[in-house]
PDB file of C-alpha atoms in Angstrom:
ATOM      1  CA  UNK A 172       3.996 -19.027  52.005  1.00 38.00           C
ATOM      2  CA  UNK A 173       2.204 -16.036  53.470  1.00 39.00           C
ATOM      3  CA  UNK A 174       2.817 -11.988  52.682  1.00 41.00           C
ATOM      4  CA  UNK A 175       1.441  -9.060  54.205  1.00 38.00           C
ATOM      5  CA  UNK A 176      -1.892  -9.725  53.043  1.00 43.00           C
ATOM      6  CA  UNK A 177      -4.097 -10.973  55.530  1.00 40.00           C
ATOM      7  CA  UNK A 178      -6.559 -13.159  53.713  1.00 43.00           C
ATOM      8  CA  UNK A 179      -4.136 -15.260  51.597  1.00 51.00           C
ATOM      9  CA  UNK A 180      -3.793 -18.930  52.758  1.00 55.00           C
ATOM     10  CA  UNK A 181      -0.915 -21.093  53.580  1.00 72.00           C
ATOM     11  CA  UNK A 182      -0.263 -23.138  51.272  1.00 84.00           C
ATOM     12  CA  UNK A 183      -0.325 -27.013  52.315  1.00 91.00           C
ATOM     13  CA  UNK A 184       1.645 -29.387  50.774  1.00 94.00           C
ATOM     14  CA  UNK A 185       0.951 -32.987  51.442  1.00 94.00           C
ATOM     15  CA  UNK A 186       3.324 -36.356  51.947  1.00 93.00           C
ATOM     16  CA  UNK A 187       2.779 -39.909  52.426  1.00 90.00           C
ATOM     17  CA  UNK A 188       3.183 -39.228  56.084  1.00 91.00           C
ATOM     18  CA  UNK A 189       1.175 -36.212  56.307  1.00 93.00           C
ATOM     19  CA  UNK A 190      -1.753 -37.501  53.571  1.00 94.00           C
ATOM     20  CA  UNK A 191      -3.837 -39.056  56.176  1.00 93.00           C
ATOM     21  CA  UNK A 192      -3.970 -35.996  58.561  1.00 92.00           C
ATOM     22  CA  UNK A 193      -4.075 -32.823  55.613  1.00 94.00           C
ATOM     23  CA  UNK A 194      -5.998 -34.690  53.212  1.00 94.00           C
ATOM     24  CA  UNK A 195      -8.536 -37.387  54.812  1.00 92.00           C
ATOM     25  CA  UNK A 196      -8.937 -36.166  57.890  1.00 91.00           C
ATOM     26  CA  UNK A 197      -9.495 -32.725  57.609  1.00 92.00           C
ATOM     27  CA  UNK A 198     -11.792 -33.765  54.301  1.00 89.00           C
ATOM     28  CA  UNK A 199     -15.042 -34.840  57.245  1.00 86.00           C
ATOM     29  CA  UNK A 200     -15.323 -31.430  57.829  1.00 83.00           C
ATOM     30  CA  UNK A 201     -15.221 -29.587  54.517  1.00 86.00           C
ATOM     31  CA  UNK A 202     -13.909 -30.737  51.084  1.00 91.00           C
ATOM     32  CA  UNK A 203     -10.421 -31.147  50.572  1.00 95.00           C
ATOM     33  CA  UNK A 204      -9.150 -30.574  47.116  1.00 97.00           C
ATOM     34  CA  UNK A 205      -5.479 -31.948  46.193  1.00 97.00           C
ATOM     35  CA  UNK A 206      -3.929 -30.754  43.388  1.00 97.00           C
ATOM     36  CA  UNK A 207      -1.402 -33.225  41.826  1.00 97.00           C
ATOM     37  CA  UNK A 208       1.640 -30.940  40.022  1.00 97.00           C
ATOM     38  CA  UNK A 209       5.090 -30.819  39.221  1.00 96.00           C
ATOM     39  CA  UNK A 210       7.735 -28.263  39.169  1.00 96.00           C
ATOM     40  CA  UNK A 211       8.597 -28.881  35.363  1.00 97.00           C
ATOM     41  CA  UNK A 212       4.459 -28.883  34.508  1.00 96.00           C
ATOM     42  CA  UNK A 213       3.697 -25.711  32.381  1.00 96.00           C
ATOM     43  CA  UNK A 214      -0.232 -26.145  32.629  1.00 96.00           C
ATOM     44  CA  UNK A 215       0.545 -26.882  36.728  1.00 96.00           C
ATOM     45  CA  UNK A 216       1.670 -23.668  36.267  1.00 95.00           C
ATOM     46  CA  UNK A 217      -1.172 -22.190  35.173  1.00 96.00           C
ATOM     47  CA  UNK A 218      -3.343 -24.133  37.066  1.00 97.00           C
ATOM     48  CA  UNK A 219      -1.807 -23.751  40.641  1.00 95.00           C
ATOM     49  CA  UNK A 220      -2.766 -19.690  40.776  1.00 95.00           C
ATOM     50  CA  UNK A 221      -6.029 -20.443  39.544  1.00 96.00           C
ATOM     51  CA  UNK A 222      -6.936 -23.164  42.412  1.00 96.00           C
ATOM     52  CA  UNK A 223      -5.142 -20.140  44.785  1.00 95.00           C
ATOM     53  CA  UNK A 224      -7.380 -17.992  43.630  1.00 94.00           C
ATOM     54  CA  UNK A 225     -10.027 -19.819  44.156  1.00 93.00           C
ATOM     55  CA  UNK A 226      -9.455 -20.815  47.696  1.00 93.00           C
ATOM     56  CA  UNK A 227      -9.203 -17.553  48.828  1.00 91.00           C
ATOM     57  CA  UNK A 228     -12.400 -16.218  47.510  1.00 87.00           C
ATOM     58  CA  UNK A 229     -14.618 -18.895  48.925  1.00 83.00           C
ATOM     59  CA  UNK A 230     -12.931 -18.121  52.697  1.00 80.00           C
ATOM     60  CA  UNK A 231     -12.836 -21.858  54.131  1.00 82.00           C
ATOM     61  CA  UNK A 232     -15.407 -23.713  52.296  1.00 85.00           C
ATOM     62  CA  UNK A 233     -12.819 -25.993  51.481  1.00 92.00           C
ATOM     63  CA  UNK A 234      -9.136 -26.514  51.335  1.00 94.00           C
ATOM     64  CA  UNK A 235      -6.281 -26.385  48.337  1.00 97.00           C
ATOM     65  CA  UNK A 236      -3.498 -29.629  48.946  1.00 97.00           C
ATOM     66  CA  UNK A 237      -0.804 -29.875  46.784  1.00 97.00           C
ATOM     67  CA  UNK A 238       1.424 -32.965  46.297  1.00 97.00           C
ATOM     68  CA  UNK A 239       4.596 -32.825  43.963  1.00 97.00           C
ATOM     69  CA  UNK A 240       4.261 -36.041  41.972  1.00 96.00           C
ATOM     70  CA  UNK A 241       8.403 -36.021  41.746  1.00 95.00           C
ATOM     71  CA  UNK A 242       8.778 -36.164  45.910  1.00 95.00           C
ATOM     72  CA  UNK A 243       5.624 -38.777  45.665  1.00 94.00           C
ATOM     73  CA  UNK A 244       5.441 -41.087  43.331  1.00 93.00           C
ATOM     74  CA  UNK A 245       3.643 -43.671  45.897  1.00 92.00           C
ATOM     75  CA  UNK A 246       0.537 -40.886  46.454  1.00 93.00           C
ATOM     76  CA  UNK A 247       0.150 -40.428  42.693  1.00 92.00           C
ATOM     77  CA  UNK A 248       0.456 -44.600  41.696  1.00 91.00           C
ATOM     78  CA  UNK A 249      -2.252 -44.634  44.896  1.00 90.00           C
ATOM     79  CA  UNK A 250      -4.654 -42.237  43.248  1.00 90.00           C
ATOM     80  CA  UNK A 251      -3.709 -43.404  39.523  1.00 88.00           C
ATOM     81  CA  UNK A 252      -2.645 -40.046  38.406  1.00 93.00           C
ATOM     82  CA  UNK A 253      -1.697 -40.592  34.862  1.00 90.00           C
ATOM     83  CA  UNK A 254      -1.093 -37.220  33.455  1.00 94.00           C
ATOM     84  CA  UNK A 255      -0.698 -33.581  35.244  1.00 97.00           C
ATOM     85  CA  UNK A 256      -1.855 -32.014  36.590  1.00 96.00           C
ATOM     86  CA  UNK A 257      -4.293 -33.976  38.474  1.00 96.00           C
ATOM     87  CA  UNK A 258      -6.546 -32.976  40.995  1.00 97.00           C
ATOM     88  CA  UNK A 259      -9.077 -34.812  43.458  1.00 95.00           C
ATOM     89  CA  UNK A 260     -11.816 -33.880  45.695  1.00 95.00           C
ATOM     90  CA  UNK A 261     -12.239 -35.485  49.296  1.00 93.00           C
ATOM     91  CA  UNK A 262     -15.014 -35.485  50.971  1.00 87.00           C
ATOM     92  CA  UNK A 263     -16.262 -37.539  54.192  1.00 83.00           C
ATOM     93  CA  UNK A 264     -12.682 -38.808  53.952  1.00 87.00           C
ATOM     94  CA  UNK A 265     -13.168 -39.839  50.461  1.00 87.00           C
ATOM     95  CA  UNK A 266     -12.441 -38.918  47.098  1.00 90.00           C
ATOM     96  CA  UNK A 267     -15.638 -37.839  44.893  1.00 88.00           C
ATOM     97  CA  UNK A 268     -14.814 -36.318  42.242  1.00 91.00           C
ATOM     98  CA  UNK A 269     -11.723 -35.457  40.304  1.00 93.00           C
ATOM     99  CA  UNK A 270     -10.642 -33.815  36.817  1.00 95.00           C
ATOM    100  CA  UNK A 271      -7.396 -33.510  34.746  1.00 95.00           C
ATOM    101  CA  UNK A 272      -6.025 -30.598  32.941  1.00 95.00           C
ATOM    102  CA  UNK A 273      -5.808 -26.635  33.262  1.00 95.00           C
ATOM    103  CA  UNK A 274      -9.361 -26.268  33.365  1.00 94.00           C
ATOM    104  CA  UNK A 275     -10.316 -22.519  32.992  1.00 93.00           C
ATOM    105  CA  UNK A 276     -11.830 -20.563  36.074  1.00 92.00           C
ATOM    106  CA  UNK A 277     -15.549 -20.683  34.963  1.00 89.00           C
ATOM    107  CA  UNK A 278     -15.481 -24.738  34.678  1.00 92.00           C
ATOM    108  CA  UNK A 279     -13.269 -24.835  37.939  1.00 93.00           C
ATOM    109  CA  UNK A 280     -16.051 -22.640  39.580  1.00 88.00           C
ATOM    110  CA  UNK A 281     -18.354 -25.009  37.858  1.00 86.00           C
ATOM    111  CA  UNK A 282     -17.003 -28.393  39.635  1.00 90.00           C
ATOM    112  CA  UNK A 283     -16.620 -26.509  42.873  1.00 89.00           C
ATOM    113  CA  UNK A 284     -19.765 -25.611  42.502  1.00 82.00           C
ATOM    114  CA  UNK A 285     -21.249 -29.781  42.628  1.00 81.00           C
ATOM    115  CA  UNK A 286     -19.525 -30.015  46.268  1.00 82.00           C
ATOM    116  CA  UNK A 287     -19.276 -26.497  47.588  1.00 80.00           C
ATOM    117  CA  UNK A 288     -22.461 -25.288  49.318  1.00 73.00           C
ATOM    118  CA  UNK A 289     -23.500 -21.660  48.957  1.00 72.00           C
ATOM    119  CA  UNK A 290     -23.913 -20.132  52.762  1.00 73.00           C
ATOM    120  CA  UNK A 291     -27.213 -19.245  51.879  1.00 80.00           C
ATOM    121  CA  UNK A 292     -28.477 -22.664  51.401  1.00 80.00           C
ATOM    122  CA  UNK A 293     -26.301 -23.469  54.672  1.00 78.00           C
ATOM    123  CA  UNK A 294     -28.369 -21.486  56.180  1.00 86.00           C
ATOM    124  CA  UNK A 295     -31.631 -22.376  54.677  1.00 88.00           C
ATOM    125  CA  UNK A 296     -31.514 -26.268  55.240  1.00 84.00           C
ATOM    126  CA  UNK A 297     -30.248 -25.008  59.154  1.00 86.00           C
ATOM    127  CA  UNK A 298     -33.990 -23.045  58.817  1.00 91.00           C
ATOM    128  CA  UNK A 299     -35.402 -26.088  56.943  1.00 89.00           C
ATOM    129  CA  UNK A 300     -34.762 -28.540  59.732  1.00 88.00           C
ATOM    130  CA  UNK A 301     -36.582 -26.438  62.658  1.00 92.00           C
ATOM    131  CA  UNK A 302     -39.334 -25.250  60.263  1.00 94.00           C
ATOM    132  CA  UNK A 303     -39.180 -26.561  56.741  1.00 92.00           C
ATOM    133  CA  UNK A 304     -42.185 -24.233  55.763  1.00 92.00           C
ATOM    134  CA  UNK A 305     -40.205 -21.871  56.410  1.00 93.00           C
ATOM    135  CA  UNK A 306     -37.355 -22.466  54.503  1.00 92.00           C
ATOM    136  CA  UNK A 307     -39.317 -22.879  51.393  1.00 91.00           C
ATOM    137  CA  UNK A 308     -41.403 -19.245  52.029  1.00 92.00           C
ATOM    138  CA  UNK A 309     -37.739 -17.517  52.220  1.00 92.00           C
ATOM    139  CA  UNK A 310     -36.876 -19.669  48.902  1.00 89.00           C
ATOM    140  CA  UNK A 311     -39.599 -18.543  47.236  1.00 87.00           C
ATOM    141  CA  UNK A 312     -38.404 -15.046  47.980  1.00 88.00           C
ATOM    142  CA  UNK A 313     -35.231 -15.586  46.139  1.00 85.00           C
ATOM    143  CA  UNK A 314     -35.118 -14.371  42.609  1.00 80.00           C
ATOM    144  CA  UNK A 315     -32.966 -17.859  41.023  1.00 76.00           C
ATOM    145  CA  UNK A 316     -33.433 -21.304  42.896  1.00 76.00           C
ATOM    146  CA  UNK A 317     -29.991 -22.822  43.929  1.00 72.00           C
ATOM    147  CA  UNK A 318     -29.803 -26.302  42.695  1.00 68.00           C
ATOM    148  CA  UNK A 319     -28.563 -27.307  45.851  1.00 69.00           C
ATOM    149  CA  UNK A 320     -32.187 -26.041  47.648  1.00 79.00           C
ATOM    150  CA  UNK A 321     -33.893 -28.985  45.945  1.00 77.00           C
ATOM    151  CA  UNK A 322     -33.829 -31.298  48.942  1.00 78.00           C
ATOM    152  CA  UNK A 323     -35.397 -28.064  51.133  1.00 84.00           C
ATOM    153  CA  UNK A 324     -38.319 -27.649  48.723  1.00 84.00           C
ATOM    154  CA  UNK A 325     -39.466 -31.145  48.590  1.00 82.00           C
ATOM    155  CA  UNK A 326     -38.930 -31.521  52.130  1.00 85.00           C
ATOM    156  CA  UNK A 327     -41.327 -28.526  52.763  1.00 89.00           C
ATOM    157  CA  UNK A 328     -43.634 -30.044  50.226  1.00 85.00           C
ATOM    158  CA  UNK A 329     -43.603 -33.042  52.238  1.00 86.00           C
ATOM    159  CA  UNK A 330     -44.407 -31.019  55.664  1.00 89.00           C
ATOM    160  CA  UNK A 331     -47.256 -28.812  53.727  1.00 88.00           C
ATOM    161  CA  UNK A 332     -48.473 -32.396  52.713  1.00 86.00           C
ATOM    162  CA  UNK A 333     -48.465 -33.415  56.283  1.00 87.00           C
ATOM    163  CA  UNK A 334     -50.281 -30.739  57.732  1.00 86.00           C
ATOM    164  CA  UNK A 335     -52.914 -30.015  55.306  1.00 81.00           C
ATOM    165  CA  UNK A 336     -51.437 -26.611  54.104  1.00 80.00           C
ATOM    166  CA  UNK A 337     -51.908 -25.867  50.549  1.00 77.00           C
ATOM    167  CA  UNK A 338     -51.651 -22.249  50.992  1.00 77.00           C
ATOM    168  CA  UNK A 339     -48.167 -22.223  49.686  1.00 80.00           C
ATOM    169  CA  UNK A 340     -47.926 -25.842  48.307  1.00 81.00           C
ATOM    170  CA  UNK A 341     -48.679 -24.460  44.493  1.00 76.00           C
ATOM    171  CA  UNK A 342     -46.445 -21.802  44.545  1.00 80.00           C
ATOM    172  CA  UNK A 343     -43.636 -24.366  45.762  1.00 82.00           C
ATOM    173  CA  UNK A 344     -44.271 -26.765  43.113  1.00 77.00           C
ATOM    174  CA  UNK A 345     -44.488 -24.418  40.494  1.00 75.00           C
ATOM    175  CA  UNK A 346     -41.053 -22.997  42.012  1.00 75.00           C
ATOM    176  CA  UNK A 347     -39.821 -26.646  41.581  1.00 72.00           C
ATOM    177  CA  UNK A 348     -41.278 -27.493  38.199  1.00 67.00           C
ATOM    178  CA  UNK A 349     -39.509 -23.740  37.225  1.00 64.00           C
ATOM    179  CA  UNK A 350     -36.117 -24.538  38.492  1.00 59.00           C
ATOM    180  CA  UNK A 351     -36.097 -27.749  36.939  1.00 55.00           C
ATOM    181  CA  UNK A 352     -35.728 -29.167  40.239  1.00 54.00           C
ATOM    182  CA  UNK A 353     -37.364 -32.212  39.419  1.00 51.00           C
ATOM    183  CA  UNK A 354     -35.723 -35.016  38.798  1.00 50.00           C
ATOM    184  CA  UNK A 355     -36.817 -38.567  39.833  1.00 45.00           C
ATOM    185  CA  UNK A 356     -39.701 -37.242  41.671  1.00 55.00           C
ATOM    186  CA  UNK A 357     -41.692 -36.024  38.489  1.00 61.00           C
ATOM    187  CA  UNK A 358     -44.695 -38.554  39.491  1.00 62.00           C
ATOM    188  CA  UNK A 359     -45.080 -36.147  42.553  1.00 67.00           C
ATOM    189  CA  UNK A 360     -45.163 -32.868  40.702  1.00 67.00           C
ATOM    190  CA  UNK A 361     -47.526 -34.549  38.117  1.00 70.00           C
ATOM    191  CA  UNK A 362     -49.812 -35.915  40.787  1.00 68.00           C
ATOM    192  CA  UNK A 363     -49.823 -32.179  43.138  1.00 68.00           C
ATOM    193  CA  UNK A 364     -49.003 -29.837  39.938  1.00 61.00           C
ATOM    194  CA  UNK A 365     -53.084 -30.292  39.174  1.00 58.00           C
ATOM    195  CA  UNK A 366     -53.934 -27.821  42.171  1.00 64.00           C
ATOM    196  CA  UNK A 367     -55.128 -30.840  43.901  1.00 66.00           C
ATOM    197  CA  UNK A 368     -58.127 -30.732  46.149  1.00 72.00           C
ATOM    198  CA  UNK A 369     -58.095 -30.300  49.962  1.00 77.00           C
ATOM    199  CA  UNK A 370     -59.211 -34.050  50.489  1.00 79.00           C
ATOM    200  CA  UNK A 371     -56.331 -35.317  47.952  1.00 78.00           C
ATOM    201  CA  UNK A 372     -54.011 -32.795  49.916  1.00 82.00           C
ATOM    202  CA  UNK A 373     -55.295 -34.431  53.477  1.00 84.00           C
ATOM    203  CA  UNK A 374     -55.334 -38.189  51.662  1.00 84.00           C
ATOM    204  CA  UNK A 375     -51.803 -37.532  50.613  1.00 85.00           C
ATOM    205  CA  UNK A 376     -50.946 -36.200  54.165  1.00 87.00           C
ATOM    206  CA  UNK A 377     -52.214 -39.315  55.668  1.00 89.00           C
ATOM    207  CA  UNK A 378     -48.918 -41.210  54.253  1.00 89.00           C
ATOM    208  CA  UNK A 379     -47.179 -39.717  57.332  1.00 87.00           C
ATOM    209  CA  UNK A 380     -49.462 -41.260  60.013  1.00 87.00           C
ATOM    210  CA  UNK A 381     -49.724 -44.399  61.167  1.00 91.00           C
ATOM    211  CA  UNK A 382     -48.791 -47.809  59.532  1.00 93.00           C
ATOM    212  CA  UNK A 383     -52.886 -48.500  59.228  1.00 94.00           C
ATOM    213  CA  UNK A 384     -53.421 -44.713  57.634  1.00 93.00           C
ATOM    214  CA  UNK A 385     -50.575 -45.699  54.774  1.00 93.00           C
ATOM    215  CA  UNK A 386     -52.115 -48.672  53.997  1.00 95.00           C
ATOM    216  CA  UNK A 387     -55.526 -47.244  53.812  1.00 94.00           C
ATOM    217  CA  UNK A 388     -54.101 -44.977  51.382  1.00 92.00           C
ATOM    218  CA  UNK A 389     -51.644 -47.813  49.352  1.00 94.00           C
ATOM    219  CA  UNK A 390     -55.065 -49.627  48.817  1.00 95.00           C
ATOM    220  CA  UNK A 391     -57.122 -47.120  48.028  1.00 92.00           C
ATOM    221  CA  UNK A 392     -54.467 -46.142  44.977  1.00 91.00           C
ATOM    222  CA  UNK A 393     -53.607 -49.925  44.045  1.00 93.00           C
ATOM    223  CA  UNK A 394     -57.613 -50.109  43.718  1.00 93.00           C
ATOM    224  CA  UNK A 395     -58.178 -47.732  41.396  1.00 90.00           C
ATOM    225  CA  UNK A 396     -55.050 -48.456  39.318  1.00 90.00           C
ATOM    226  CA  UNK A 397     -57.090 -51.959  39.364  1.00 90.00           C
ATOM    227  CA  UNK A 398     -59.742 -50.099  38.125  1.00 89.00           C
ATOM    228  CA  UNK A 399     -58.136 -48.048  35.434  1.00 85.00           C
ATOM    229  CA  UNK A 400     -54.707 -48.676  34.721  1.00 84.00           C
ATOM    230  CA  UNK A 401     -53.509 -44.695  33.370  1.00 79.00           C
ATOM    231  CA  UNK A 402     -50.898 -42.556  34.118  1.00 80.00           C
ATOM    232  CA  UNK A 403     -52.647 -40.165  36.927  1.00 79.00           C
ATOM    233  CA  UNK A 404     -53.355 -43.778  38.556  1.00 83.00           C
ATOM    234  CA  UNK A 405     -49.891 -44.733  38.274  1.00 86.00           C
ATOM    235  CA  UNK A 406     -48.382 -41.718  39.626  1.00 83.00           C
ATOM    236  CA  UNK A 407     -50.299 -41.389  42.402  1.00 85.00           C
ATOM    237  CA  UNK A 408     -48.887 -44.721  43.801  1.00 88.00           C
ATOM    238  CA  UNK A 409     -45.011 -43.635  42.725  1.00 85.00           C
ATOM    239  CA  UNK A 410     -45.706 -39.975  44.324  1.00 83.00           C
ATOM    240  CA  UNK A 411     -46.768 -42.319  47.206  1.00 88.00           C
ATOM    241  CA  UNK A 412     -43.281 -44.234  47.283  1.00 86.00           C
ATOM    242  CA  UNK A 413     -41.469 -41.353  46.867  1.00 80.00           C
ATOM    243  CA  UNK A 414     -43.230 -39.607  49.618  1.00 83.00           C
ATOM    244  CA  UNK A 415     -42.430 -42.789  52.132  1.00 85.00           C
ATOM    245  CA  UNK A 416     -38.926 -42.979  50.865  1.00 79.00           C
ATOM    246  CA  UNK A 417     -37.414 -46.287  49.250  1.00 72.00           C
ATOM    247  CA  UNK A 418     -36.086 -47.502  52.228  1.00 79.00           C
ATOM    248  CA  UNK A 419     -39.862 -47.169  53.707  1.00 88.00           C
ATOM    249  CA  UNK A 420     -41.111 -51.268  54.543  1.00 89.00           C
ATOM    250  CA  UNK A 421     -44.236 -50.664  52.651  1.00 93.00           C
ATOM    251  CA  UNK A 422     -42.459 -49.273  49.285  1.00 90.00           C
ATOM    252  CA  UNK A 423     -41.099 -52.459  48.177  1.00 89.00           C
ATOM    253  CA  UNK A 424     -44.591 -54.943  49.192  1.00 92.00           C
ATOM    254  CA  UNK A 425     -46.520 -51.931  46.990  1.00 92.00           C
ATOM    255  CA  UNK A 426     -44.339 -52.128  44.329  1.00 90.00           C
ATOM    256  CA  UNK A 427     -44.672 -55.835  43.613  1.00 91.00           C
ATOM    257  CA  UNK A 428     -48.642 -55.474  44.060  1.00 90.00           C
ATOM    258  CA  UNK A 429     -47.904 -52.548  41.705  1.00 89.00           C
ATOM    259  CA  UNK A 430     -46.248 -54.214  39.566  1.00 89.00           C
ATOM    260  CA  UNK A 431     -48.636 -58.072  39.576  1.00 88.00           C
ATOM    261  CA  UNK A 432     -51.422 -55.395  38.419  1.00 87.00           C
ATOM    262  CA  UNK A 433     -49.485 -53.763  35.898  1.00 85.00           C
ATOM    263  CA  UNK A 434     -47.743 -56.589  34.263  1.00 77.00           C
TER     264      UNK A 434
END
C-alpha cells in the first residue's frame, strides 16, 4: 500500500511462487529481511510498524518481505518457523541470521546493524581499495570507529607494512587497539604496538615480496623462536601468518615447523 507520502515503501508480500524472485534473488544485491506474521498475531502487530519503520529510514539498504504463515504454511515448515512472529535475513541468496519475537527498535537497529553497512564505510572500503592509506587517514579523522571499518584498518596496516611507511602506522594501531578492533589478529598489534623499528617495519614488509623474501623472513622468526621460545618470538611468526593470510601456501608448512619447535 502506498499514500501520498513519497518516501513510504510498498509493501511486498511473498508466496511460494514469488519466494524465489522477492526473497532470494533480490537478497545478492542487498539484504532481504522476511518477516513471518499472521493476521490474528498481536506482537506481529506490533512488530510489523516497527520493521516499516525501519525500512524507510535506512532508504534501500535492504528490503522488508512479509509472508502470512496462514496463506503459507509450506514457506514457514521450509524455514522452521515455530512461533510468530518470525523473521529471517537473506543475504547472497541465503539466510544469515534470524530472530523471534517483538524485539524493541534499539535491538532491531542492533541486528540490522551486523548486516547493514553504514554509507560511510561504503564509501571508505570504495577509497580503501584504490588507496588503502587513504582510507585509514580519513578513519582516523572520524571521532568513533565503525566496527564494520576493521577490515579497512588492517588492510591499510598491511599496505603501510608494505611500503615502509610508519608515519601513520602507530596512530592506526593505536586507533585499532582503541576501538577494540582486534580480534584474532592480537599477535599483530602486540608485535607493531611496540613502535617497532624501521628495519622490523621493512622486515615485516618483506612478507609481501617474493616467495624467497617470505621465507627469508619465516626462517629468520622460526630461528629465533629456536633460540628463545617467548611470547614476542611467538607472535612475530603468528603476526607473520596473519599477514600472509591462512589460505597463504607457506602458513600451514610454518605452522607445523612452528609447532615441532614448540611442542
Amino acid at each position: 500500500m502506498q499514500n501520498s507520502d513519497s518516501t513510504e515503501v510498498d509493501m511486498v508480500n511473498a508466496s511460494q511462487d514469488t519466494f524465489q524472485t522477492e526473497v532470494i534473488e533480490k537478497s545478492r544485491s542487498a539484504p532481504v529481511l522476511v518477516d513471518f506474521w499472521a493476521p490474528w498475531c498481536g506482537p506481529c502487530r506490533m512488530l510489523g510498524p516497527l520493521l516499516e519503520k525501519l525500512e524507510q529510514e535506512h532508504q534501500g539498504k535492504w528490503q522488508l518481505v512479509k509472508v502470512n504463515t496462514d496463506e503459507e504454511p509450506a514457506l514457514a515448515g521450509a524455514y522452521n518457523v515455530s512461533g510468530i512472529p518470525h523473521c529471517v535475513l537473506f543475504s547472497g541468496g541465503e539466510p544469515v541470521d534470524q530472530f523471534t519475537g517483538a524485539l524493541p527498535e534499539h535491538m532491531l537497529q542492533e541486528f540490522l546493524s551486523r548486516h547493514i553497512k553504514d554509507e560511510n564505510v561504503l564509501k571508505l572500503e570504495l577509497l580503501a581499495s584504490s588507496d588503502p592509506i587513504a582510507a585509514v587517514r580519513q578513519i582516523l579523522e572520524m571521532p568513533s570507529i565503525d566496527q564494520g571499518l576493521s577490515p579497512v584498518l588492517w588492510n591499510g596496516v598491511k599496505e603501510m607494512l608494505r611500503q615502509g611507511n610508519t608515519d601513520d602506522l602507530k596512530e592506526a594501531l593505536e586507533a585499532i587497539s582503541s576501538a577494540d578492533l582486534v580480534n584474532e589478529k592480537s599477535a599483530l598489534l602486540n608485535v607493531l604496538s611496540e613502535e617497532p623499528s624501521p628495519e622490523e617495519v621493512q622486515q615485516l614488509g618483506k612478507l609481501f615480496g617474493s616467495e624467497k623474501e617470505i621465507r627469508d623472513v619465516l626462517d629468520q622468526f622460526m630461528e629465533s623462536l629456536e633460540r628463545n621460545k617467548g611470547k614476542q618470538e611467538k607472535d612475530r611468526l603468528i603476526a607473520s601468518f596473519h599477514l600472509l593470510g591462512q589460505s597463504h601456501p607457506l602458513v600451514a608448512e610454518y605452522r607445523k615447523k612452528m609447532a615441532t619447535i614448540l611442542f
